[in-house]
Amino acid sequence: GAVVSQHPSWVICKSGTSVKIECRSLDFQATTMFWYRQFPKQSLMLMATSNEGSKATYEQGVEKDKFLINHASLTLSTLTVTSAHPEDSSFYICSARASGTSGANEQFFGPGTRLTVL
Amino acid sequence: DAKTTQPPSMDCAEGRAANLPCNHSTISGNEYVYWYRQIHSQGPQYIIHGLKNNETNEMASLIITEDRKSSTLILPHATLRDTAVYYCIASGSARQLTFGSGTQLTVLP
């Protein structure tokens, strides 16, 4: 199946610093990538939709100036958490959508990045 | 995305079939049914999807009722490694996936 990687798998940073998370589709091209956030014992919440070569679309309540998304190529999207604070500590997961001949567009998920802000 | 309803938890004996139900009574004609699972502290794993017909792959079978208002994911021979949260999602082909709370499947030895 399609493989999506994320880097780093975990990161610990001090409050006020910025953290960049990379999401790569390894064996397919992804015109659309998605960024999710998951807090403990909760389900995944969509943060933003990232289309290659254009600005990301953010979900309501997600600050676009705090969570910077860049989708510069068909295989790479990055999420930068700027001026991170302890409440930004979470599990960040990306996914990439592959177009299938059936017309459905199943998404393939990365392994996630655990962010801890001290 | 159409709303889906799943039981919060289920147990299954190792080696037996696990049948996970999902209700999606408001699904529209162009929405697919997707199943994903998430093992603790990992990203979700795609399992299977379908539109109208039953589907089978190396991981599971998906049975969709004729009126498409519900479906069942079948893991034919559950193993301990199948313990995970299983998400049923109804979504159109061009839309993002909306995750509900899913079903925690626990496979018991």
mmCIF file of C-alpha atoms in Angstrom:
data_model
loop_
_atom_site.group_PDB
_atom_site.id
_atom_site.type_symbol
_atom_site.label_atom_id
_atom_site.label_comp_id
_atom_site.label_asym_id
_atom_site.label_seq_id
_atom_site.Cartn_x
_atom_site.Cartn_y
_atom_site.Cartn_z
ATOM 1 C CA GLY A 1 0.000 0.000 0.000
ATOM 2 C CA ALA A 2 0.887 3.660 -0.183
ATOM 3 C CA VAL A 3 3.401 4.831 2.405
ATOM 4 C CA VAL A 4 3.461 8.177 4.165
ATOM 5 C CA SER A 5 6.291 9.177 6.466
ATOM 6 C CA GLN A 6 6.556 11.881 9.092
ATOM 7 C CA HIS A 7 9.592 13.445 10.668
ATOM 8 C CA PRO A 8 10.324 13.743 13.477
ATOM 9 C CA SER A 9 8.379 11.013 15.242
ATOM 10 C CA TRP A 10 8.590 12.954 18.478
ATOM 11 C CA VAL A 11 9.899 16.308 19.587
ATOM 12 C CA ILE A 12 10.258 18.132 22.878
ATOM 13 C CA CYS A 13 10.699 21.882 22.779
ATOM 14 C CA LYS A 14 10.661 24.893 25.049
ATOM 15 C CA SER A 15 7.721 27.245 25.157
ATOM 16 C CA GLY A 16 8.045 30.026 22.590
ATOM 17 C CA THR A 17 10.069 28.089 20.052
ATOM 18 C CA SER A 18 8.902 26.908 16.620
ATOM 19 C CA VAL A 19 8.747 23.322 15.478
ATOM 20 C CA LYS A 20 8.582 22.017 11.908
ATOM 21 C CA ILE A 21 7.017 18.651 11.063
ATOM 22 C CA GLU A 22 7.515 17.070 7.654
ATOM 23 C CA CYS A 23 5.082 14.770 5.870
ATOM 24 C CA ARG A 24 6.191 12.834 2.797
ATOM 25 C CA SER A 25 4.375 10.493 0.440
ATOM 26 C CA LEU A 26 7.051 7.947 -0.422
ATOM 27 C CA ASP A 27 5.669 6.000 -3.355
ATOM 28 C CA PHE A 28 2.937 8.164 -4.818
ATOM 29 C CA GLN A 29 2.178 11.766 -5.609
ATOM 30 C CA ALA A 30 -0.261 13.571 -3.383
ATOM 31 C CA THR A 31 -1.941 16.693 -4.673
ATOM 32 C CA THR A 32 -3.760 16.979 -1.361
ATOM 33 C CA MET A 33 -2.458 16.398 2.125
ATOM 34 C CA PHE A 34 -4.269 16.808 5.403
ATOM 35 C CA TRP A 35 -3.080 17.709 8.876
ATOM 36 C CA TYR A 36 -4.841 16.348 11.954
ATOM 37 C CA ARG A 37 -4.342 16.793 15.666
ATOM 38 C CA GLN A 38 -5.240 14.264 18.322
ATOM 39 C CA PHE A 39 -5.360 14.929 22.050
ATOM 40 C CA PRO A 40 -5.224 12.049 24.558
ATOM 41 C CA LYS A 41 -8.286 9.797 24.527
ATOM 42 C CA GLN A 42 -9.875 11.841 21.744
ATOM 43 C CA SER A 43 -10.438 11.275 18.070
ATOM 44 C CA LEU A 44 -8.559 12.902 15.222
ATOM 45 C CA MET A 45 -9.515 16.486 14.472
ATOM 46 C CA LEU A 46 -8.804 17.940 11.043
ATOM 47 C CA MET A 47 -6.715 21.099 11.235
ATOM 48 C CA ALA A 48 -6.184 21.989 7.598
ATOM 49 C CA THR A 49 -6.221 20.792 4.027
ATOM 50 C CA SER A 50 -3.085 21.388 2.008
ATOM 51 C CA ASN A 51 -3.066 21.505 -1.785
ATOM 52 C CA GLU A 52 0.167 21.480 -3.717
ATOM 53 C CA GLY A 53 1.092 24.919 -4.925
ATOM 54 C CA SER A 54 -1.691 26.785 -3.187
ATOM 55 C CA LYS A 55 -2.598 28.112 0.240
ATOM 56 C CA ALA A 56 -3.892 25.704 2.829
ATOM 57 C CA THR A 57 -7.513 25.713 3.923
ATOM 58 C CA TYR A 58 -7.866 25.824 7.692
ATOM 59 C CA GLU A 59 -10.719 24.454 9.763
ATOM 60 C CA GLN A 60 -12.672 26.793 11.975
ATOM 61 C CA GLY A 61 -10.827 27.620 15.166
ATOM 62 C CA VAL A 62 -7.369 26.751 13.823
ATOM 63 C CA GLU A 63 -5.051 29.766 13.692
ATOM 64 C CA LYS A 64 -3.393 29.944 10.290
ATOM 65 C CA ASP A 65 -0.654 32.245 11.568
ATOM 66 C CA LYS A 66 0.247 29.809 14.304
ATOM 67 C CA PHE A 67 0.131 26.619 12.268
ATOM 68 C CA LEU A 68 1.969 27.370 9.034
ATOM 69 C CA ILE A 69 1.500 24.831 6.276
ATOM 70 C CA ASN A 70 3.600 24.596 3.129
ATOM 71 C CA HIS A 71 2.954 22.087 0.347
ATOM 72 C CA ALA A 72 5.749 22.885 -2.055
ATOM 73 C CA SER A 73 5.857 19.606 -3.958
ATOM 74 C CA LEU A 74 3.653 16.640 -4.744
ATOM 75 C CA THR A 75 5.420 14.539 -2.131
ATOM 76 C CA LEU A 76 6.100 16.951 0.737
ATOM 77 C CA SER A 77 4.009 19.046 3.088
ATOM 78 C CA THR A 78 5.297 20.752 6.224
ATOM 79 C CA LEU A 79 3.517 21.981 9.338
ATOM 80 C CA THR A 80 5.286 24.581 11.456
ATOM 81 C CA VAL A 81 3.960 25.236 14.933
ATOM 82 C CA THR A 82 5.116 28.775 15.667
ATOM 83 C CA SER A 83 5.700 30.088 19.182
ATOM 84 C CA ALA A 84 4.615 26.784 20.652
ATOM 85 C CA HIS A 85 2.989 26.688 24.076
ATOM 86 C CA PRO A 86 2.179 23.782 26.386
ATOM 87 C CA GLU A 87 -1.417 23.669 25.141
ATOM 88 C CA ASP A 88 -0.056 22.851 21.662
ATOM 89 C CA SER A 89 1.297 19.578 23.005
ATOM 90 C CA SER A 90 -0.484 16.908 20.999
ATOM 91 C CA PHE A 91 -0.146 14.093 18.477
ATOM 92 C CA TYR A 92 0.052 15.582 14.976
ATOM 93 C CA ILE A 93 -0.812 13.307 12.073
ATOM 94 C CA CYS A 94 -0.692 13.964 8.354
ATOM 95 C CA SER A 95 -2.380 12.085 5.566
ATOM 96 C CA ALA A 96 -2.105 12.081 1.812
ATOM 97 C CA ARG A 97 -4.875 11.366 -0.602
ATOM 98 C CA ALA A 98 -4.288 8.981 -3.471
ATOM 99 C CA SER A 99 -6.685 8.943 -6.397
ATOM 100 C CA GLY A 100 -7.903 5.478 -7.269
ATOM 101 C CA THR A 101 -9.529 4.160 -10.411
ATOM 102 C CA SER A 102 -12.717 3.537 -8.455
ATOM 103 C CA GLY A 103 -13.265 7.252 -8.002
ATOM 104 C CA ALA A 104 -12.826 7.020 -4.265
ATOM 105 C CA ASN A 105 -9.987 8.897 -2.678
ATOM 106 C CA GLU A 106 -8.796 6.976 0.318
ATOM 107 C CA GLN A 107 -6.235 8.691 2.502
ATOM 108 C CA PHE A 108 -3.029 7.164 3.784
ATOM 109 C CA PHE A 109 -1.740 8.340 7.108
ATOM 110 C CA GLY A 110 1.680 9.008 8.486
ATOM 111 C CA PRO A 111 2.816 7.497 11.782
ATOM 112 C CA GLY A 112 2.293 10.759 13.639
ATOM 113 C CA THR A 113 4.517 13.207 15.511
ATOM 114 C CA ARG A 114 4.294 13.543 19.275
ATOM 115 C CA LEU A 115 4.922 17.172 20.246
ATOM 116 C CA THR A 116 5.604 18.059 23.856
ATOM 117 C CA VAL A 117 6.043 21.720 24.742
ATOM 118 C CA LEU A 118 7.633 22.398 28.110
ATOM 119 C CA ASP B 1 -19.792 13.712 5.562
ATOM 120 C CA ALA B 2 -22.748 11.673 6.743
ATOM 121 C CA LYS B 3 -22.865 10.960 10.470
ATOM 122 C CA THR B 4 -21.861 7.448 11.484
ATOM 123 C CA THR B 5 -22.728 5.583 14.685
ATOM 124 C CA GLN B 6 -20.572 2.811 16.122
ATOM 125 C CA PRO B 7 -20.620 0.950 19.427
ATOM 126 C CA PRO B 8 -17.937 2.370 21.720
ATOM 127 C CA SER B 9 -16.348 -0.977 22.470
ATOM 128 C CA MET B 10 -16.375 -4.667 21.550
ATOM 129 C CA ASP B 11 -14.505 -7.767 22.601
ATOM 130 C CA CYS B 12 -13.605 -10.697 20.408
ATOM 131 C CA ALA B 13 -11.858 -13.979 21.109
ATOM 132 C CA GLU B 14 -8.578 -14.567 19.327
ATOM 133 C CA GLY B 15 -9.060 -16.649 16.199
ATOM 134 C CA ARG B 16 -12.730 -15.836 15.906
ATOM 135 C CA ALA B 17 -14.317 -13.449 13.438
ATOM 136 C CA ALA B 18 -14.769 -9.863 14.597
ATOM 137 C CA ASN B 19 -17.864 -8.178 13.221
ATOM 138 C CA LEU B 20 -17.882 -4.417 13.688
ATOM 139 C CA PRO B 21 -21.158 -2.641 12.860
ATOM 140 C CA CYS B 22 -21.631 0.895 11.636
ATOM 141 C CA ASN B 23 -24.805 2.846 11.062
ATOM 142 C CA HIS B 24 -24.829 5.581 8.406
ATOM 143 C CA SER B 25 -28.523 6.077 7.762
ATOM 144 C CA THR B 26 -28.107 9.547 6.210
ATOM 145 C CA ILE B 27 -25.439 8.535 3.700
ATOM 146 C CA SER B 28 -25.869 10.107 0.292
ATOM 147 C CA GLY B 29 -25.515 8.373 -3.041
ATOM 148 C CA ASN B 30 -21.997 9.575 -3.798
ATOM 149 C CA GLU B 31 -20.518 8.881 -0.371
ATOM 150 C CA TYR B 32 -18.225 5.943 0.143
ATOM 151 C CA VAL B 33 -17.894 3.969 3.363
ATOM 152 C CA TYR B 34 -14.308 3.883 4.618
ATOM 153 C CA TRP B 35 -12.864 1.884 7.474
ATOM 154 C CA TYR B 36 -9.645 2.790 9.236
ATOM 155 C CA ARG B 37 -8.100 1.559 12.446
ATOM 156 C CA GLN B 38 -5.708 3.168 14.872
ATOM 157 C CA ILE B 39 -3.432 1.230 17.124
ATOM 158 C CA HIS B 40 -2.387 3.157 20.210
ATOM 159 C CA SER B 41 -0.006 6.050 19.479
ATOM 160 C CA GLN B 42 0.166 5.328 15.756
ATOM 161 C CA GLY B 43 -1.361 6.945 12.694
ATOM 162 C CA PRO B 44 -4.608 5.477 11.350
ATOM 163 C CA GLN B 45 -4.289 2.545 8.977
ATOM 164 C CA TYR B 46 -6.521 2.227 5.933
ATOM 165 C CA ILE B 47 -8.460 -1.031 5.899
ATOM 166 C CA ILE B 48 -11.070 -1.028 3.165
ATOM 167 C CA HIS B 49 -13.707 1.077 1.462
ATOM 168 C CA GLY B 50 -16.822 0.505 -0.617
ATOM 169 C CA LEU B 51 -19.708 2.248 -2.311
ATOM 170 C CA LYS B 52 -22.488 -0.259 -2.924
ATOM 171 C CA ASN B 53 -21.038 -3.714 -3.351
ATOM 172 C CA ASN B 54 -19.452 -5.881 -0.709
ATOM 173 C CA GLU B 55 -15.679 -5.706 -0.776
ATOM 174 C CA THR B 56 -12.904 -8.012 0.378
ATOM 175 C CA ASN B 57 -9.169 -7.576 0.620
ATOM 176 C CA GLU B 58 -6.335 -9.232 2.456
ATOM 177 C CA MET B 59 -7.240 -7.502 5.703
ATOM 178 C CA ALA B 60 -11.006 -7.615 5.925
ATOM 179 C CA SER B 61 -14.405 -7.819 4.308
ATOM 180 C CA LEU B 62 -16.914 -5.002 4.090
ATOM 181 C CA ILE B 63 -20.591 -5.832 3.931
ATOM 182 C CA ILE B 64 -22.875 -2.943 2.957
ATOM 183 C CA THR B 65 -26.638 -3.351 3.241
ATOM 184 C CA GLU B 66 -28.705 -2.936 0.120
ATOM 185 C CA ASP B 67 -30.163 0.365 1.335
ATOM 186 C CA ARG B 68 -26.596 1.483 2.276
ATOM 187 C CA LYS B 69 -27.757 2.647 5.685
ATOM 188 C CA SER B 70 -25.395 0.378 7.547
ATOM 189 C CA SER B 71 -22.318 -1.718 7.062
ATOM 190 C CA THR B 72 -20.241 -4.328 8.848
ATOM 191 C CA LEU B 73 -16.499 -4.736 8.851
ATOM 192 C CA ILE B 74 -15.442 -8.349 9.251
ATOM 193 C CA LEU B 75 -12.005 -9.432 10.417
ATOM 194 C CA PRO B 76 -12.214 -13.154 9.649
ATOM 195 C CA HIS B 77 -9.662 -14.449 12.148
ATOM 196 C CA ALA B 78 -8.885 -11.820 14.762
ATOM 197 C CA THR B 79 -5.445 -11.755 16.352
ATOM 198 C CA LEU B 80 -4.144 -9.851 19.345
ATOM 199 C CA ARG B 81 -2.546 -7.377 16.947
ATOM 200 C CA ASP B 82 -5.998 -6.409 15.695
ATOM 201 C CA THR B 83 -6.725 -4.691 19.010
ATOM 202 C CA ALA B 84 -7.295 -1.068 17.998
ATOM 203 C CA VAL B 85 -9.866 1.681 17.595
ATOM 204 C CA TYR B 86 -11.834 1.117 14.377
ATOM 205 C CA TYR B 87 -13.330 4.101 12.593
ATOM 206 C CA CYS B 88 -16.178 3.957 10.100
ATOM 207 C CA ILE B 89 -16.423 7.057 7.905
ATOM 208 C CA ALA B 90 -18.911 8.020 5.215
ATOM 209 C CA SER B 91 -17.455 10.578 2.853
ATOM 210 C CA GLY B 92 -17.701 11.850 -0.693
ATOM 211 C CA SER B 93 -14.762 11.266 -2.972
ATOM 212 C CA ALA B 94 -13.519 14.842 -2.906
ATOM 213 C CA ARG B 95 -13.963 15.566 0.765
ATOM 214 C CA GLN B 96 -11.836 15.222 3.839
ATOM 215 C CA LEU B 97 -12.478 12.419 6.296
ATOM 216 C CA THR B 98 -14.322 13.210 9.509
ATOM 217 C CA PHE B 99 -13.389 10.879 12.342
ATOM 218 C CA GLY B 100 -15.927 10.007 15.011
ATOM 219 C CA SER B 101 -15.171 8.243 18.253
ATOM 220 C CA GLY B 102 -14.913 4.780 16.696
ATOM 221 C CA THR B 103 -15.121 1.314 18.263
ATOM 222 C CA GLN B 104 -12.421 0.061 20.603
ATOM 223 C CA LEU B 105 -11.961 -3.578 19.610
ATOM 224 C CA THR B 106 -10.176 -5.711 22.166
ATOM 225 C CA VAL B 107 -9.093 -9.169 21.034
ATOM 226 C CA LEU B 108 -8.868 -11.475 24.001
ATOM 227 C CA PRO B 109 -6.451 -14.419 24.225
#
